[in-house]
Coordinates of C-alpha atoms in Angstrom, one line a residue:
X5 CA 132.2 43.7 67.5
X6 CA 135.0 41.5 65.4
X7 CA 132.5 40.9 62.8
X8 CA 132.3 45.0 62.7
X9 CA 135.9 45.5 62.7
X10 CA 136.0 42.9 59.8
X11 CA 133.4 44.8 57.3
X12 CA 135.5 48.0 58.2
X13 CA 138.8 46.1 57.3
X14 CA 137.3 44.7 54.0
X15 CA 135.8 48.2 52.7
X16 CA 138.7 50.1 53.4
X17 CA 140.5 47.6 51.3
X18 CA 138.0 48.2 49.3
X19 CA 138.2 51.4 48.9
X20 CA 142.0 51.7 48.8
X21 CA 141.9 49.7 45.5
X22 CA 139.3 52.1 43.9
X23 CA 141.9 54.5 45.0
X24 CA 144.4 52.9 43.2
X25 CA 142.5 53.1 40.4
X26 CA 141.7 56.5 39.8
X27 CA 144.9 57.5 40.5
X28 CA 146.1 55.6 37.8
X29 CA 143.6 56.9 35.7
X30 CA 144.4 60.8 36.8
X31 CA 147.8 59.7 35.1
X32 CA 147.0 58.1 31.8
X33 CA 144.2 61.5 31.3
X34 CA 147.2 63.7 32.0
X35 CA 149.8 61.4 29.9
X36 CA 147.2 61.3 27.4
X37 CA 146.2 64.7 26.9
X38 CA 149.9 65.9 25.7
X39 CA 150.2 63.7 22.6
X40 CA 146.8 65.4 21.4
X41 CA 148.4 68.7 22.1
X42 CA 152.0 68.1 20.5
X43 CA 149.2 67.0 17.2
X44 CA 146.9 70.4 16.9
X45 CA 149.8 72.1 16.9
X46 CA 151.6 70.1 13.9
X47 CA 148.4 70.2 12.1
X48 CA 148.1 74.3 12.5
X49 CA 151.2 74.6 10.4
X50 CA 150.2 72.1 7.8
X51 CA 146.5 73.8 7.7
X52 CA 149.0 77.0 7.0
X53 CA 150.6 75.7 3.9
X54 CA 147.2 74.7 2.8
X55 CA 145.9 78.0 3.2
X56 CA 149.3 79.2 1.0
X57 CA 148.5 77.0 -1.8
X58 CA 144.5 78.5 -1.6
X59 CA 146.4 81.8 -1.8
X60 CA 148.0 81.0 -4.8
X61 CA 145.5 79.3 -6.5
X62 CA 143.2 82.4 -6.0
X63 CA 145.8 84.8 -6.8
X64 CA 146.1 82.9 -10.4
X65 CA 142.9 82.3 -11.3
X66 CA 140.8 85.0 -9.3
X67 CA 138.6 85.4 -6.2
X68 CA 136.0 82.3 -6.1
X69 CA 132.3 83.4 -6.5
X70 CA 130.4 80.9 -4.4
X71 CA 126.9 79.9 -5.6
X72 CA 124.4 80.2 -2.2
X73 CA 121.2 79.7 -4.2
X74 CA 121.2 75.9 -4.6
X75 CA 119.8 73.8 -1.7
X76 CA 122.0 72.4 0.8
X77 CA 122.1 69.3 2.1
X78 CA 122.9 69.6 5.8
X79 CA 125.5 67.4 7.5
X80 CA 127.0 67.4 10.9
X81 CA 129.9 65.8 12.3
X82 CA 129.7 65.6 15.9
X83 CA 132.9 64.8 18.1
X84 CA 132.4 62.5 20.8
X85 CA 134.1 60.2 23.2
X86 CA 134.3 56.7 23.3
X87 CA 134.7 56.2 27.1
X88 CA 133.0 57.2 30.2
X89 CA 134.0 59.1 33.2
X90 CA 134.4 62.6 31.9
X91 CA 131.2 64.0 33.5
X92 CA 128.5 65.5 31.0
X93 CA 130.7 66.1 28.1
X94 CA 129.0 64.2 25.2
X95 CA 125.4 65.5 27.0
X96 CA 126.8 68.5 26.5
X97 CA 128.0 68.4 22.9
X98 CA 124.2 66.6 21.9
X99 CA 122.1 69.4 23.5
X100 CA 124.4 72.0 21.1
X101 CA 123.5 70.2 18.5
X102 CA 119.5 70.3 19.2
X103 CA 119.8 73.9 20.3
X104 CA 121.4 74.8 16.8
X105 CA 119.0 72.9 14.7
X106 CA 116.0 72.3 16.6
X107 CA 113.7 71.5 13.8
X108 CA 116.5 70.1 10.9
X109 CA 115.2 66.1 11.0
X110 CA 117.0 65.9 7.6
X111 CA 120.5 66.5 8.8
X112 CA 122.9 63.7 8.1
X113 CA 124.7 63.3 11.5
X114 CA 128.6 61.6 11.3
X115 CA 129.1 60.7 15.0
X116 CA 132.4 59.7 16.6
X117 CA 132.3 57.6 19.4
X118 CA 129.9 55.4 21.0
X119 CA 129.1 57.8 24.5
X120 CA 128.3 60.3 22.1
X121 CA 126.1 58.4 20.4
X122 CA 124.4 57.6 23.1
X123 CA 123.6 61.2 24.2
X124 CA 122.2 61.7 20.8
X125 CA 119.7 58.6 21.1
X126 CA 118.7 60.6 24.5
X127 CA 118.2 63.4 22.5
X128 CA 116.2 61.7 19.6
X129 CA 119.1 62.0 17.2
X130 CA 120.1 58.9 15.3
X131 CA 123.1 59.6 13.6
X132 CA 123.7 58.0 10.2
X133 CA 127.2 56.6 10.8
X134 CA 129.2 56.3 14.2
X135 CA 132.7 56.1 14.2
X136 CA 135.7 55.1 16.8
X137 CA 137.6 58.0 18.0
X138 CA 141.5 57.5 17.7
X139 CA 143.4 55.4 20.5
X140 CA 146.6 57.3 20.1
X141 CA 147.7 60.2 18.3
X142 CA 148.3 58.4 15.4
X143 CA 144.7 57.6 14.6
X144 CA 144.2 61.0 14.2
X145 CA 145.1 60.6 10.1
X146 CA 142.2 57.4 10.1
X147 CA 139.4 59.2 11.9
X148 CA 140.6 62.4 9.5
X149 CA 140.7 60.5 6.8
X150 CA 137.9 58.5 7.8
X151 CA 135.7 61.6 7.8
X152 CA 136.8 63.2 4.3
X153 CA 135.5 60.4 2.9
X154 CA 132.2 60.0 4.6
X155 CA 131.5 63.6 2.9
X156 CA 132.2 63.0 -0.4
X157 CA 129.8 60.2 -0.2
X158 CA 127.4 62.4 1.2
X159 CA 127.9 65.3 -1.2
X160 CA 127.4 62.2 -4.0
X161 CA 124.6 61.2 -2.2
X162 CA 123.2 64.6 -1.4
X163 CA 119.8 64.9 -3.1
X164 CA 119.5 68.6 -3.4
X165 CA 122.4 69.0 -4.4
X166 CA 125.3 70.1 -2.3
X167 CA 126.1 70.0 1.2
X168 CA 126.1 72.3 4.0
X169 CA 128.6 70.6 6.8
X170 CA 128.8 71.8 10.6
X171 CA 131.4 70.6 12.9
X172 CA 130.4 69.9 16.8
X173 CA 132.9 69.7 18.9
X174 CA 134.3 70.7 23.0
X175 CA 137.5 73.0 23.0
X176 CA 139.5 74.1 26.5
X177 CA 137.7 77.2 27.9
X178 CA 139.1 79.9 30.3
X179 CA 139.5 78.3 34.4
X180 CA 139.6 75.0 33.3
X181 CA 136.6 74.5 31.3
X182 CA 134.7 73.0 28.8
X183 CA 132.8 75.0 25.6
X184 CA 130.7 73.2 22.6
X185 CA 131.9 74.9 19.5
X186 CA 130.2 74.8 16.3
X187 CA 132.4 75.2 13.1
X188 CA 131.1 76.0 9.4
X189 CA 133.8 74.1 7.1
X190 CA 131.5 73.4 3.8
X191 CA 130.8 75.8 1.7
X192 CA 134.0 77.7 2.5
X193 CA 134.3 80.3 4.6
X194 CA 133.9 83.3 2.3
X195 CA 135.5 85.8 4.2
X196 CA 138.4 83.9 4.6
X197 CA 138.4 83.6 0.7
X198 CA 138.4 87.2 -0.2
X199 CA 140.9 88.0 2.6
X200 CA 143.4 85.1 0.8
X201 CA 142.4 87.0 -2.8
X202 CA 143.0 90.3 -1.4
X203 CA 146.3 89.2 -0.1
X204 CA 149.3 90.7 -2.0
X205 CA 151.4 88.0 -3.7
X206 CA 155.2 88.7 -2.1
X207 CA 157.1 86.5 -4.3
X208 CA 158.5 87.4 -7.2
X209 CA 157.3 84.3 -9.2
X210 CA 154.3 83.7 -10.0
X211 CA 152.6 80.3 -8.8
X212 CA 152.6 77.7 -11.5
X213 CA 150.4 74.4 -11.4
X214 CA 150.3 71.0 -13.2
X215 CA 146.8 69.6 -12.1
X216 CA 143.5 70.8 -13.8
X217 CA 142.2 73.6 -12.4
X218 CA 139.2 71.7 -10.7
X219 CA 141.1 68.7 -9.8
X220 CA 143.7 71.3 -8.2
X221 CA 140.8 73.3 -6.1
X222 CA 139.4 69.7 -4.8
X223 CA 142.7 68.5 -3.4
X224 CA 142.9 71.6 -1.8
X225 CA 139.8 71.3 -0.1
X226 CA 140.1 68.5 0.5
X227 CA 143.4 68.8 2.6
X228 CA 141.8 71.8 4.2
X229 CA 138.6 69.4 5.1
X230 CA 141.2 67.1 6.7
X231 CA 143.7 69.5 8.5
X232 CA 140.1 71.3 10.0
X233 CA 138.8 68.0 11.4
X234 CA 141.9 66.6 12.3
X235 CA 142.5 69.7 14.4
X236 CA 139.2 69.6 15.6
X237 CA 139.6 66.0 17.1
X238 CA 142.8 66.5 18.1
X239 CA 141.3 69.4 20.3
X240 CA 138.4 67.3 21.3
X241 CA 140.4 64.5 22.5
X242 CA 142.4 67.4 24.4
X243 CA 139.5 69.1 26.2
X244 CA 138.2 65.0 26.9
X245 CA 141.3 64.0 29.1
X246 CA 141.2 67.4 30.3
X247 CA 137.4 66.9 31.9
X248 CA 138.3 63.3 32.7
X249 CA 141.5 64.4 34.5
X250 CA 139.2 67.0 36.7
X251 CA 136.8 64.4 37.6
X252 CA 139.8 62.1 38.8
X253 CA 140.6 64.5 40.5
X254 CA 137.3 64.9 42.1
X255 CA 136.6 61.6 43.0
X256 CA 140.4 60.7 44.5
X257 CA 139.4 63.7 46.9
X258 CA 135.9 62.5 47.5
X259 CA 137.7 58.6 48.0
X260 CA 140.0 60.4 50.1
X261 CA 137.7 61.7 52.4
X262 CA 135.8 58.4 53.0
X263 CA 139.3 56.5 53.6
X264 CA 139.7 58.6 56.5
X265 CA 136.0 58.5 58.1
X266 CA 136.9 54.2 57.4
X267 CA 140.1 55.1 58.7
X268 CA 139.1 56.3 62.1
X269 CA 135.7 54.4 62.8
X270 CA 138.0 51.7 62.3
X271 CA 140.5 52.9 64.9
X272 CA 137.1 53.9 67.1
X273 CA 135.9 50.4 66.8
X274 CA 139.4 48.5 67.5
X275 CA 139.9 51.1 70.2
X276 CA 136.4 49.7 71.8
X277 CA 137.1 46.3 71.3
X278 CA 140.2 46.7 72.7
X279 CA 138.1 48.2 76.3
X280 CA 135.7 45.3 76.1
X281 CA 138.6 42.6 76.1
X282 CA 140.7 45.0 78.6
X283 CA 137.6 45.1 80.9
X284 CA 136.5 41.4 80.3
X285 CA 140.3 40.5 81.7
X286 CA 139.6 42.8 84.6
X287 CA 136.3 41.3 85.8
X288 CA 137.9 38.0 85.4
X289 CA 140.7 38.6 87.6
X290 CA 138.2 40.1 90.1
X291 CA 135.9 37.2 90.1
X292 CA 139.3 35.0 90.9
X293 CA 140.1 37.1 93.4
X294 CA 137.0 37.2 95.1
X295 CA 137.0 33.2 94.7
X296 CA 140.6 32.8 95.9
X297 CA 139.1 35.3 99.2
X298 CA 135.9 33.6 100.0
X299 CA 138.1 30.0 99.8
X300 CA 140.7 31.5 102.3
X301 CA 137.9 32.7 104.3
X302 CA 135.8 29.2 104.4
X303 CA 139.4 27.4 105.5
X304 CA 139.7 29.8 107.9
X305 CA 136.6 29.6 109.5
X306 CA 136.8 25.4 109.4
X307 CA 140.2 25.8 111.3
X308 CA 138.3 28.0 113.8
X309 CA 135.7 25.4 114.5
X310 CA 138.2 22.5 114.7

């Protein structure tokens, strides 16, 4: 029975520490979720003046006809985590990406983070290049960055000719939830380029540039490139903490539950030990008592014969 009460004893400690820990992680996921947030929002208004500068640039030189004959090189970028313990969130993102191009075994695949890279291999995906996903807000600018320049190699690279890029990634959903979003960003959205063309120019000056007209229309890809998929991870990183957060949550309930079943077979076992030492003490004193009676009775009885 002490050997019993023991075990109990160690694996409520036991659990009480795991406790300890997923509480602590429920915190960091909700800490780390609001840096994230504070970011997609600073990026939204730098993706703005981007867009201004496209405006301009169209409204001087004219609306961009986009050639769609060429063969495209496709590319996806697929935004992972890097850490476990958020459920099926990378399985989620890699069966998107084999239900949007089931038979594309050409795509060039840019994967961030390790998990997800691992849910691709289950998948029979072998992405080209894996990269780490920020461990702060601030890394936001590298894995950005980072990724800008993984396309221009490819679009170097690119055999065809030009590229067609995709971006996978998980955004917050209604109740809570988690939903895979796929994102065109290459070639440019062309209804977003006639609605900037067709925009009236308000000022009364007209825009005035330095750079090439090329090298002007790069950059300004290129800063729409990066404000996109820094928003995007930003986003990602949001939604991860989020579903990590909820499974916390799940499992300090579930760890809850099973301290309290410890809780009280321990109090039922200590409880019965307890009785067995109670009743132990009771049959000793009975068996002294019964001693201490048949010993009176024996001395009686020898007085009586004497």
């Amino acid at each position: 029975m002490a050997q019993t009460l023991e075990r109990l004893t160690r694996r409520t400690d036991t659990m009480s520490s795991i406790r300890g820990i997923v509480r602590t992680m429920k915190t960091m996921s909700a800490i780390n979720a609001a840096p994230y947030e504070q970011a997609a929002r600073a990026i939204d208004a730098w993706r703005d003046t981007v867009l201004d500068g496209m405006h301009a640039f169209l409204h001087r030189n004219g609306p961009l006809v986009q050639n769609r004959s060429q063969e495209l090189q496709p590319v996806i970028i697929v935004m992972g985590s890097d850490h476990g313990l958020c459920g099926n969130y990378n399985e989620l993102l890699a069966s998107e990406v084999v239900r949007a191009f089931p038979t594309d075994k050409s795509a060039h695949v840019l994967c961030v983070g390790a998990q997800m890279e691992d849910a691709l291999h289950g998948e029979g995906i072998t992405p080209a290049h894996t990269l780490l996903p920020p461990a702060n807000a601030d890394g936001l600018n590298r894995l950005a960055a980072e990724l800008v320049t993984r396309l221009e190699q490819a679009r170097e690279n690119a055999a065809p000719g030009d590229i067609a890029v995709t971006l996978v990634y998980t955004q917050r959903a209604e109740h809570g939830r988690q939903a895979p979003v796929l994102q065109a960003l290459l070639p440019l959205d062309s209804d977003m380029l006639e609605e900037l063309a067709a925009r009236p120019w308000d000022s009364r000056s007209l825009p005035q540039f330095n750079l090439p007209v090329p090298a002007l229309f790069a950059a300004l890809v290129r800063n729409l490139l990066f404000a996109t998929l820094f928003r995007a991870a930003a986003e990602a990183l949001v939604t991860e903490n989020a579903a990590r957060l909820a499974r916390m949550q799940q499992a300090e309930q579930s760890v809850d539950e099973k301290l309290e079943d410890l809780r009280a077979e321990t109090r039922t076992v200590r409880q019965s030990e307890i009785t067995t030492e109670l009743l132990d003490v009771i049959v000793g004193f009975e068996a002294l008592r019964a001693r201490d009676k048949r010993k009176a009775a024996e001395a009686s009885q020898n007085f009586e014969d004497l």
